[in-house]
Amino acid sequence: MELGQATRDAFGDALRELGEQYPQVVVVDGDVGNSTRTEPFAKAFPDRAFNVGIAESNMVSVAGGLAAAGKTPVVASFACFLLCNSFDQIRMSVAFPGTNVKLVGSHAGISIGEDGPSQMGIEDVALACSLPGVSVIVPADAKSTALATKAMLDHQGPTYLRLGRPKTPVVYADGCDFAIGKAIQVRDGSDVTIIANGLMLAMAIEAAATLQEQGVSARVLDMHTVKPIDEEAVLKAARETKGIVVAEEHSANGGLGSVVAMTVAEKSPVPMAFVNTGDCYAESGDPAGLLEKYGLTSSAIVEAVGRVTGG
Amino acid sequence: MSEETSRLSVEELESKANTIRQHIIRMTTEAGSGHPSSSLSAVEVVTSLFFGGFMKYDPKQPDWPDRDRFILSKGHAVPVLYAAMAEAGFFSVDETMTLRKLGSPFEGHPNMKRLAGIEASTGSLGQGLSLGIGQALGVRLDQRPSHVYVMIGDGEMGEGQVWEALATAHKYQLSNLTAIIDQNGFQQTGSTSDVLDLTPFDSKIEPFGWHTQTINGNSMQEVVSALETARSVTDRPTMIVSKTQKGFGILPLLEEEGDTNYHGKPLSADLAEKALELLT
């Protein structure tokens, strides 16, 4: 598939563009604005951007205070530092009081590559999902990220938007209908369903094409919102196809796979298989090599489909 | 609304403080749990803020955008805040007697989602000053006259986030922010000087770019003067190191009990009765 913008770039451009239309939006940065791409907004609206330095705990609580004063703070850092370093601040200054803070974690997953596992957010979705009232969004490509950014600002309440570092395949060349909590069916199919988000969506589409050649009809759902999960789309897939594979660039526990599995197990059990980074930390290396080594490929998805269909 | 905000004399404030202390004792004894001693040390500061003409607020319109804001970062001392807000007319004193009971919005720590007028949900120490900075930046962006007051515990100063916040407030020259350290000298397991001694606070905080004052925080006159001085500082955030005594007002009783820290426990009904006598 053709490579497009990185999701962090699409977010940065969208935020900058929306800045005038949303005068209440402010940015709180932990001195990584040129990485998270809040920098264009900060340059365009210097009075509405606060770089509080390398102090993520303080950064998140400052955002909570700005929200309490009626602002819509977008607080951005690397996914791992934002969720892991400031988890208690997210809990107490954002989730528990329900402040209208927009958490944005860039550099999610192992595809950041050479900087290595200390910089890779592989626990962030699980952590974000564990917080009552926080919506968790993982867009797949540039166009859907731009729409997710606007949807996030329109949404009243805490949200977590997860972004990646590398260029991402174009899934929605002509745009898409994006609504928080509403999965997008990218491809219909009747034998099996692949539920994916982030950069795994493009791989799911590739896998579905390969499966087609093998005579397996795979439905592909873009589950860009992990929480609240689109229960209707998940259960429809469980009822209409014979099994579900969930693919995500995240550790094995607590992410999209866990959320889909809970939904399916309670309401409509079907065979399931999971594609993720497993229960381990990755290592430094080139992004493509890392994705291959840690099992995040379209062929891994095809194999997982084999496990649920018994093929 | 601001013209209706109370502006009591020092003598009247002292009387009000006494009433607030009585509410604290009744509330926590009725609840059968809570932190009366941590609340009692802070009474003079909270009383001055609410009734000494320092904070503008409208109990009928708790979210009035031009109000001043008080954030109790040491959230376990919330009975002092409930008592002051009840006296100010946000709700009745009777209602606060449901403290910590199932279904009551008067939770064990402040919950802004359930009680109008509470400016921040606290209870995990270290976050209040950062929240106050956010509020101070927000009201300044909107060119509101609001002033933000944050009360921090001395034990709480062990949280690194407070020091991150001190630096940030200086960066943004937040003259609409005043913090108060309620230095009552004790924390959960013993004296603050034994657990993690960060005193003297003023000589550590002043180089962070703050205006600092150190006062006897159980002297109403000193508290009022310090808050007046804080208001006159227009180029920096101000810190009031308020040296207090945990359990101030009923100390003789706590001494009799052999526990002047008395952390996180209510007075028994008998002891509460004696405390109320002492406070009348």
XYZ file of C-alpha atoms in Angstrom:
591
model
C 0.000 0.000 0.000
C 1.068 3.544 -0.637
C 2.754 5.242 2.312
C 1.185 8.445 3.577
C 1.887 10.837 6.418
C 2.692 9.557 9.884
C -0.336 9.804 12.150
C 1.567 12.230 14.405
C 2.075 14.540 11.415
C -1.578 14.371 10.442
C -2.520 15.190 14.035
C -0.132 18.154 14.139
C -1.459 19.586 10.886
C -5.072 19.089 11.933
C -4.516 20.685 15.344
C -2.886 23.685 13.733
C -5.746 24.013 11.254
C -8.432 23.676 13.923
C -6.742 26.192 16.194
C -8.723 29.173 15.002
C -12.049 27.398 14.947
C -11.493 26.145 18.510
C -10.267 29.153 20.500
C -10.574 27.283 23.801
C -7.962 24.730 22.737
C -4.556 25.078 24.402
C -1.492 22.836 24.200
C 0.527 21.604 27.163
C 3.875 20.123 26.178
C 6.639 18.313 28.044
C 9.347 19.656 25.750
C 8.730 17.191 22.948
C 6.469 19.361 20.791
C 8.679 18.925 17.758
C 8.269 15.134 18.126
C 4.566 15.009 19.005
C 3.910 17.667 16.335
C 2.152 20.153 18.575
C 4.851 22.585 17.445
C 2.937 24.064 14.458
C 0.041 24.925 16.813
C 2.448 26.413 19.354
C 4.043 28.577 16.662
C 0.690 29.748 15.331
C -0.829 30.368 18.762
C 2.055 31.073 21.149
C -0.205 32.416 23.907
C -2.115 29.148 23.940
C 0.859 26.791 24.198
C 2.645 25.930 27.433
C 5.907 24.015 27.415
C 6.326 23.077 31.077
C 9.590 21.234 30.541
C 10.547 17.665 31.195
C 8.036 17.190 33.983
C 5.215 14.985 32.782
C 3.466 14.702 36.140
C 3.163 18.454 36.444
C 2.262 18.700 32.757
C -0.837 16.527 33.097
C -2.096 18.214 36.267
C -1.565 21.663 34.721
C -3.770 20.455 31.864
C -6.357 19.330 34.427
C -6.331 22.819 35.927
C -6.675 24.476 32.523
C -9.672 22.252 31.805
C -11.217 23.206 35.143
C -10.854 26.840 34.024
C -12.838 26.083 30.847
C -10.035 25.392 28.392
C -9.684 22.316 26.188
C -6.093 21.305 26.839
C -4.310 19.012 24.435
C -1.463 17.479 26.412
C 0.989 15.564 24.286
C 4.071 13.489 24.927
C 5.447 10.109 23.927
C 2.791 7.483 24.668
C 5.023 5.689 27.175
C 5.952 8.816 29.139
C 2.464 10.259 29.083
C 0.675 7.131 30.281
C 3.377 5.522 32.403
C 5.105 8.507 33.997
C 1.924 10.499 34.597
C -0.552 7.697 35.223
C -1.547 8.899 38.684
C -1.903 12.461 37.408
C -4.127 11.191 34.583
C -6.132 9.291 37.163
C -6.531 12.151 39.655
C -6.396 15.285 37.498
C -8.223 13.957 34.433
C -10.156 10.691 34.702
C -11.580 10.869 38.229
C -12.794 14.475 37.965
C -13.748 13.911 34.302
C -11.917 17.026 33.121
C -12.022 17.774 29.412
C -8.369 16.957 28.806
C -7.177 15.545 25.477
C -4.261 13.206 26.067
C -2.173 12.560 22.972
C 0.546 9.902 22.984
C 2.889 9.791 20.022
C 5.637 7.257 19.286
C 3.325 4.423 20.271
C 4.267 0.831 19.671
C 7.492 -0.807 18.531
C 7.548 0.837 15.094
C 9.532 3.770 16.467
C 12.502 1.497 15.844
C 16.046 2.458 16.721
C 15.400 4.405 19.940
C 14.519 1.126 21.561
C 12.111 -0.298 24.105
C 12.433 2.450 26.751
C 10.716 4.769 24.252
C 8.111 2.287 22.990
C 4.606 2.649 24.375
C 3.292 -0.904 24.441
C 1.284 -0.659 27.673
C -0.464 2.661 27.015
C -3.763 1.395 25.615
C -4.216 -0.983 28.543
C -3.464 1.778 31.017
C -5.783 4.247 29.296
C -8.588 1.687 29.030
C -8.354 0.936 32.747
C -9.415 4.502 33.590
C -13.192 4.960 33.943
C -14.644 7.516 31.537
C -11.645 7.868 29.241
C -12.226 7.295 25.515
C -9.314 5.620 23.745
C -8.700 6.254 20.045
C -6.087 4.614 17.812
C -6.357 5.889 14.233
C -4.867 3.986 11.319
C -3.812 6.584 8.773
C -3.417 10.281 8.118
C -6.948 11.099 6.970
C -8.640 9.237 9.797
C -6.223 10.848 12.263
C -7.220 14.324 11.092
C -10.874 13.384 11.587
C -10.095 11.774 14.954
C -8.378 14.965 16.067
C -11.490 17.008 15.328
C -13.762 14.389 16.899
C -11.583 14.423 20.010
C -11.938 18.203 20.343
C -15.691 18.001 19.826
C -16.061 15.236 22.390
C -16.801 16.431 25.924
C -14.657 14.494 28.384
C -11.250 12.877 28.715
C -9.813 11.148 25.661
C -6.592 9.420 24.769
C -5.411 9.628 21.157
C -2.623 7.217 20.229
C -0.250 8.139 17.413
C 2.677 6.549 15.619
C 6.039 7.818 14.511
C 6.591 6.255 11.059
C 4.850 6.973 7.804
C 1.674 4.954 7.620
C -0.022 3.284 4.619
C -2.981 5.196 3.189
C -6.147 3.326 4.085
C -8.653 6.063 3.422
C -7.530 7.804 0.257
C -10.973 9.414 -0.035
C -11.538 10.002 3.660
C -13.983 8.121 5.877
C -16.907 8.577 8.215
C -15.239 8.923 11.579
C -17.199 8.851 14.806
C -15.810 7.976 18.228
C -17.083 4.546 19.216
C -18.162 3.549 15.709
C -16.017 0.977 13.941
C -15.443 1.309 10.200
C -15.960 -1.781 8.077
C -13.117 -1.498 5.602
C -13.912 -4.748 3.823
C -16.803 -7.164 4.089
C -16.342 -10.885 4.445
C -18.246 -13.916 5.643
C -15.736 -16.473 6.924
C -13.722 -14.584 9.491
C -13.327 -11.051 10.886
C -10.071 -9.236 11.436
C -10.369 -6.415 13.942
C -7.403 -4.050 13.922
C -6.337 -0.483 14.548
C -3.300 1.737 14.156
C -0.733 0.501 11.685
C -2.086 -3.050 11.973
C -5.142 -2.031 9.971
C -3.166 -1.800 6.731
C -1.681 -5.204 7.468
C -5.152 -6.587 8.120
C -6.246 -5.362 4.702
C -3.220 -7.009 3.087
C -3.938 -10.199 5.005
C -7.545 -10.159 3.806
C -6.338 -9.923 0.188
C -4.016 -12.912 0.722
C -6.823 -14.866 2.371
C -9.090 -14.075 -0.559
C -6.588 -15.825 -2.836
C -6.774 -18.812 -0.499
C -10.571 -18.821 -0.736
C -11.174 -17.328 2.711
C -13.482 -14.341 2.909
C -12.293 -11.960 5.638
C -14.149 -8.992 6.992
C -11.900 -6.163 8.199
C -12.995 -3.730 10.890
C -11.093 -0.570 11.763
C -11.634 -0.498 15.518
C -10.140 2.941 15.926
C -11.980 3.412 19.191
C -10.899 0.815 21.724
C -13.085 2.341 24.393
C -16.016 2.635 24.248
C -15.815 -0.434 22.044
C -18.345 -0.676 19.190
C -20.164 -3.615 20.719
C -22.665 -3.787 17.868
C -19.969 -4.202 15.211
C -18.082 -6.760 17.306
C -21.171 -8.851 18.011
C -22.313 -8.648 14.393
C -18.920 -9.990 13.364
C -19.156 -12.729 15.973
C -22.565 -13.784 14.689
C -21.970 -13.431 10.963
C -18.443 -14.873 10.706
C -16.865 -17.958 12.229
C -14.154 -16.339 14.273
C -12.325 -13.128 15.119
C -8.662 -12.188 14.910
C -7.573 -9.034 16.735
C -4.369 -7.321 15.604
C -2.731 -4.434 17.461
C 0.682 -2.897 17.998
C 0.575 -3.359 21.759
C 1.473 -5.879 24.434
C -0.730 -8.928 24.792
C -2.636 -7.857 27.870
C -5.267 -5.204 28.321
C -5.408 -3.674 24.850
C -7.820 -4.034 21.944
C -7.604 -7.844 22.041
C -8.680 -7.965 25.671
C -11.511 -5.499 25.146
C -12.885 -7.355 22.088
C -12.492 -10.708 23.859
C -14.520 -9.529 26.852
C -17.291 -8.345 24.573
C -17.348 -11.566 22.584
C -16.977 -13.908 25.574
C -19.946 -12.472 27.381
C -22.391 -12.010 24.526
C -21.456 -14.264 21.617
C -18.450 -16.561 22.091
C -16.566 -17.498 18.918
C -13.002 -18.753 18.342
C -10.505 -15.918 18.602
C -6.820 -15.366 17.978
C -4.584 -12.440 18.785
C -1.745 -10.706 17.006
C 0.299 -8.381 19.219
C 3.810 -7.947 20.581
C 3.277 -10.618 23.215
C 4.288 -10.380 26.832
C 7.753 -8.947 26.326
C 9.716 -5.785 25.609
C 11.153 -5.418 22.129
C 14.600 -4.036 21.247
C 16.319 -1.428 19.115
C 16.324 -1.972 15.379
C 14.853 -0.873 12.102
C 11.063 -0.601 12.229
C 10.359 -3.133 9.477
C 12.743 -5.639 11.022
C 11.176 -5.146 14.452
C 7.633 -5.610 13.143
C 8.752 -8.830 11.438
C 10.660 -10.147 14.462
C 7.877 -9.377 16.955
C 5.142 -10.852 14.807
C 3.312 -7.778 13.575
C 2.894 -8.675 9.897
C 0.122 -9.509 7.491
C 1.385 -13.084 7.345
C 1.081 -13.321 11.149
C -2.534 -12.238 10.732
C -3.095 -14.855 8.005
C -1.677 -17.521 10.326
C -3.902 -16.345 13.162
C -6.913 -16.625 10.865
C -5.870 -20.228 10.249
C -5.984 -20.847 13.991
C -9.568 -19.648 14.331
C -10.913 -21.273 11.184
C -9.010 -24.518 11.753
C -7.572 -24.090 8.270
C -21.236 39.405 43.911
C -17.825 40.229 45.284
C -19.188 43.117 47.390
C -21.277 40.605 49.339
C -18.252 38.471 50.205
C -17.574 38.607 53.927
C -14.779 40.809 55.218
C -14.622 40.126 58.909
C -12.308 41.781 61.416
C -9.525 39.719 62.976
C -11.595 39.295 66.103
C -14.620 38.171 64.110
C -12.410 35.844 62.097
C -11.167 34.259 65.314
C -14.730 33.630 66.380
C -15.549 32.179 62.965
C -12.483 29.941 63.219
C -13.777 28.616 66.496
C -17.103 27.758 64.917
C -15.324 26.030 62.030
C -13.251 23.992 64.496
C -16.451 22.857 66.191
C -17.895 21.743 62.843
C -14.706 19.787 62.104
C -14.897 17.938 65.414
C -18.614 17.165 65.071
C -18.315 16.107 61.428
C -15.447 13.663 61.920
C -16.726 12.202 65.166
C -20.127 11.673 63.542
C -18.380 10.046 60.553
C -16.314 7.828 62.827
C -13.238 8.494 60.666
C -11.327 11.292 59.020
C -8.467 13.670 59.724
C -9.558 16.245 62.310
C -6.041 17.142 63.485
C -4.842 17.813 59.906
C -7.923 19.998 59.406
C -7.529 21.946 62.631
C -4.028 23.195 61.816
C -5.320 24.885 58.644
C -8.338 26.682 60.115
C -6.894 30.212 60.367
C -5.767 30.256 56.727
C -9.006 28.821 55.356
C -11.119 31.098 57.548
C -9.182 34.178 56.435
C -9.471 33.248 52.772
C -13.225 32.735 52.889
C -14.201 35.435 55.384
C -11.344 37.935 55.536
C -12.235 39.578 52.223
C -9.583 37.729 50.263
C -11.647 35.343 48.133
C -14.506 36.465 45.887
C -17.152 33.786 45.470
C -20.886 33.374 45.123
C -22.338 30.409 47.002
C -25.483 30.697 44.856
C -23.395 30.456 41.711
C -20.400 28.274 42.567
C -19.143 28.276 38.968
C -19.194 32.081 38.610
C -16.314 32.515 36.129
C -14.712 35.502 37.899
C -14.560 33.786 41.279
C -11.328 33.199 43.126
C -10.425 29.559 43.590
C -9.181 27.565 46.540
C -7.585 24.178 45.939
C -6.974 21.952 48.931
C -4.057 19.856 47.782
C -3.835 18.156 51.179
C -7.258 16.691 50.465
C -7.490 14.669 53.668
C -8.062 17.963 55.532
C -11.325 18.493 53.631
C -13.475 18.860 56.777
C -12.018 22.359 57.201
C -13.124 23.194 53.671
C -16.622 21.736 54.089
C -16.995 23.646 57.352
C -15.896 26.951 55.794
C -18.075 26.460 52.732
C -21.061 25.656 54.936
C -20.466 28.830 56.926
C -20.207 30.712 53.609
C -23.583 29.371 52.508
C -22.682 26.857 49.817
C -24.704 24.267 51.758
C -25.958 23.790 55.270
C -23.862 22.711 58.220
C -26.321 19.824 58.720
C -25.527 18.487 55.272
C -21.822 18.323 56.063
C -22.625 15.994 58.946
C -23.174 13.271 56.325
C -19.375 13.315 55.839
C -18.026 10.007 54.513
C -21.455 8.334 54.522
C -22.642 6.295 51.555
C -24.466 8.550 49.094
C -23.104 11.797 50.563
C -21.215 14.220 48.296
C -19.144 15.120 51.362
C -16.594 12.462 50.598
C -13.483 11.663 52.586
C -11.439 13.679 50.096
C -12.692 16.526 47.847
C -14.627 15.407 44.780
C -15.381 18.263 42.373
C -17.684 16.045 40.343
C -20.080 15.555 43.221
C -19.952 18.845 45.095
C -20.338 22.240 43.440
C -17.793 24.735 44.676
C -15.016 22.196 45.091
C -12.326 23.385 42.663
C -10.245 20.222 42.413
C -10.513 16.544 43.231
C -7.530 15.791 45.410
C -6.374 13.022 47.682
C -3.330 11.777 45.843
C -0.784 14.194 47.264
C 1.369 16.455 45.131
C -1.026 17.527 42.386
C -2.820 20.589 43.747
C -0.180 23.177 42.924
C -0.011 21.985 39.309
C -3.804 22.091 39.089
C -3.671 25.613 40.496
C -1.133 26.615 37.856
C -3.461 25.315 35.156
C -6.348 27.309 36.602
C -4.186 30.425 36.991
C -3.037 30.160 33.357
C -6.617 29.563 32.191
C -8.155 32.554 33.955
C -5.260 34.751 32.865
C -5.808 33.748 29.222
C -9.439 34.828 29.620
C -8.315 38.045 31.324
C -10.331 37.242 34.417
C -9.449 38.900 37.740
C -9.490 35.541 39.547
C -6.813 34.627 42.059
C -5.938 31.003 42.753
C -5.025 29.805 46.253
C -3.534 26.369 46.857
C -2.939 24.780 50.252
C -0.235 22.121 50.459
C 0.798 19.979 53.408
C 4.377 20.018 54.678
C 4.624 16.239 54.362
C 3.228 16.628 50.860
C 6.303 18.687 49.933
C 8.090 15.343 49.617
C 6.254 14.818 46.326
C 8.555 15.758 43.452
C 5.679 17.106 41.405
C 5.345 20.062 43.785
C 8.879 21.147 42.892
C 8.138 20.756 39.171
C 5.173 23.031 39.757
C 7.206 25.608 41.698
C 9.485 25.966 38.683
C 6.565 26.193 36.260
C 4.740 28.900 38.214
C 7.898 30.978 38.086
C 8.282 30.448 34.338
C 4.838 31.916 33.742
C 5.207 34.641 36.419
C 1.867 33.671 37.903
C 1.141 36.612 40.158
C -2.453 35.391 40.396
C -1.293 32.313 42.308
C -0.712 32.076 46.044
C 0.323 28.837 47.703
C 0.268 28.108 51.394
C 2.244 25.332 53.039
C 0.419 24.213 56.144
C 3.555 23.323 58.052
C 2.016 21.476 60.999
C 5.149 19.437 61.485
C 3.617 15.993 61.317
C 2.786 13.427 58.707
C 1.253 9.986 58.862
C 3.931 8.078 60.753
C 5.568 10.835 62.744
C 7.207 14.233 62.695
C 7.991 15.622 59.274
C 11.542 16.419 60.389
C 12.091 12.708 61.071
C 10.421 11.350 57.947
C 11.825 13.630 55.251
C 13.032 16.998 56.404
C 12.674 19.643 53.715
C 12.705 22.628 56.040
C 13.396 25.462 55.895
C 10.934 25.851 53.036
C 11.295 29.569 52.404
C 15.015 29.515 51.592
C 14.445 26.612 49.186
C 11.423 28.106 47.459
C 12.543 31.710 47.193
C 15.312 30.835 44.672
C 12.623 29.208 42.520
C 11.483 32.755 41.851
C 8.679 32.961 44.367
C 7.910 35.683 46.878
C 7.974 33.923 50.240
C 6.793 34.697 53.767
C 7.012 32.568 56.880
C 4.391 33.142 59.539
C 2.678 31.681 62.550
C -0.272 30.222 60.689
C -2.384 29.852 63.791
C -2.237 33.591 64.429
C -5.167 35.177 62.631
C -3.449 38.557 62.585
C -0.342 37.104 60.947
C -2.386 35.145 58.417
C -4.400 38.196 57.412
C -1.256 40.321 57.060
C 0.479 37.631 54.989
C -2.485 37.306 52.631
C -2.554 41.089 52.237
C 1.132 41.097 51.385
C 0.627 38.237 48.942
C -2.048 40.222 47.169
C 0.304 43.165 46.732
C 2.909 41.089 44.876
C 2.194 41.598 41.204
C 5.189 40.123 39.415
C 5.531 36.595 40.843
C 3.705 33.792 42.568
C 3.735 33.947 46.335
C 4.300 31.264 48.943
C 3.200 31.538 52.526
C 4.971 29.070 54.788
C 2.367 28.776 57.481
C 3.852 27.256 60.621
C 0.999 25.668 62.490
C 0.244 23.025 65.056
C -1.587 19.893 64.083
C -4.731 19.732 66.190
C -4.522 23.432 67.057
C -7.410 24.415 69.299
C -7.668 21.117 71.115
C -3.982 20.462 71.774
C -4.335 20.047 75.553
C -6.687 17.137 74.911
C -4.359 15.503 72.409
C -1.504 15.916 74.886
C -3.621 14.166 77.507
C -4.184 11.402 75.005
C -0.417 11.217 74.510
C -0.644 11.735 70.741
C -0.126 15.242 69.397
C -0.051 13.946 65.822
C -3.403 12.181 66.121
C -3.260 11.464 62.401
C -6.278 10.173 60.547
C -8.564 9.376 63.448
C -11.652 11.060 64.843
C -12.203 11.975 68.444
C -14.349 9.584 70.457
C -17.759 10.946 71.453
C -16.450 11.695 74.964
C -13.339 13.411 73.715
C -15.360 15.354 71.150
C -17.572 16.656 73.912
C -14.521 17.860 75.820
C -13.132 19.398 72.628
C -16.348 21.308 71.997
C -16.272 22.631 75.551
C -12.710 23.765 74.992
C -13.775 25.575 71.824
C -16.742 27.439 73.303
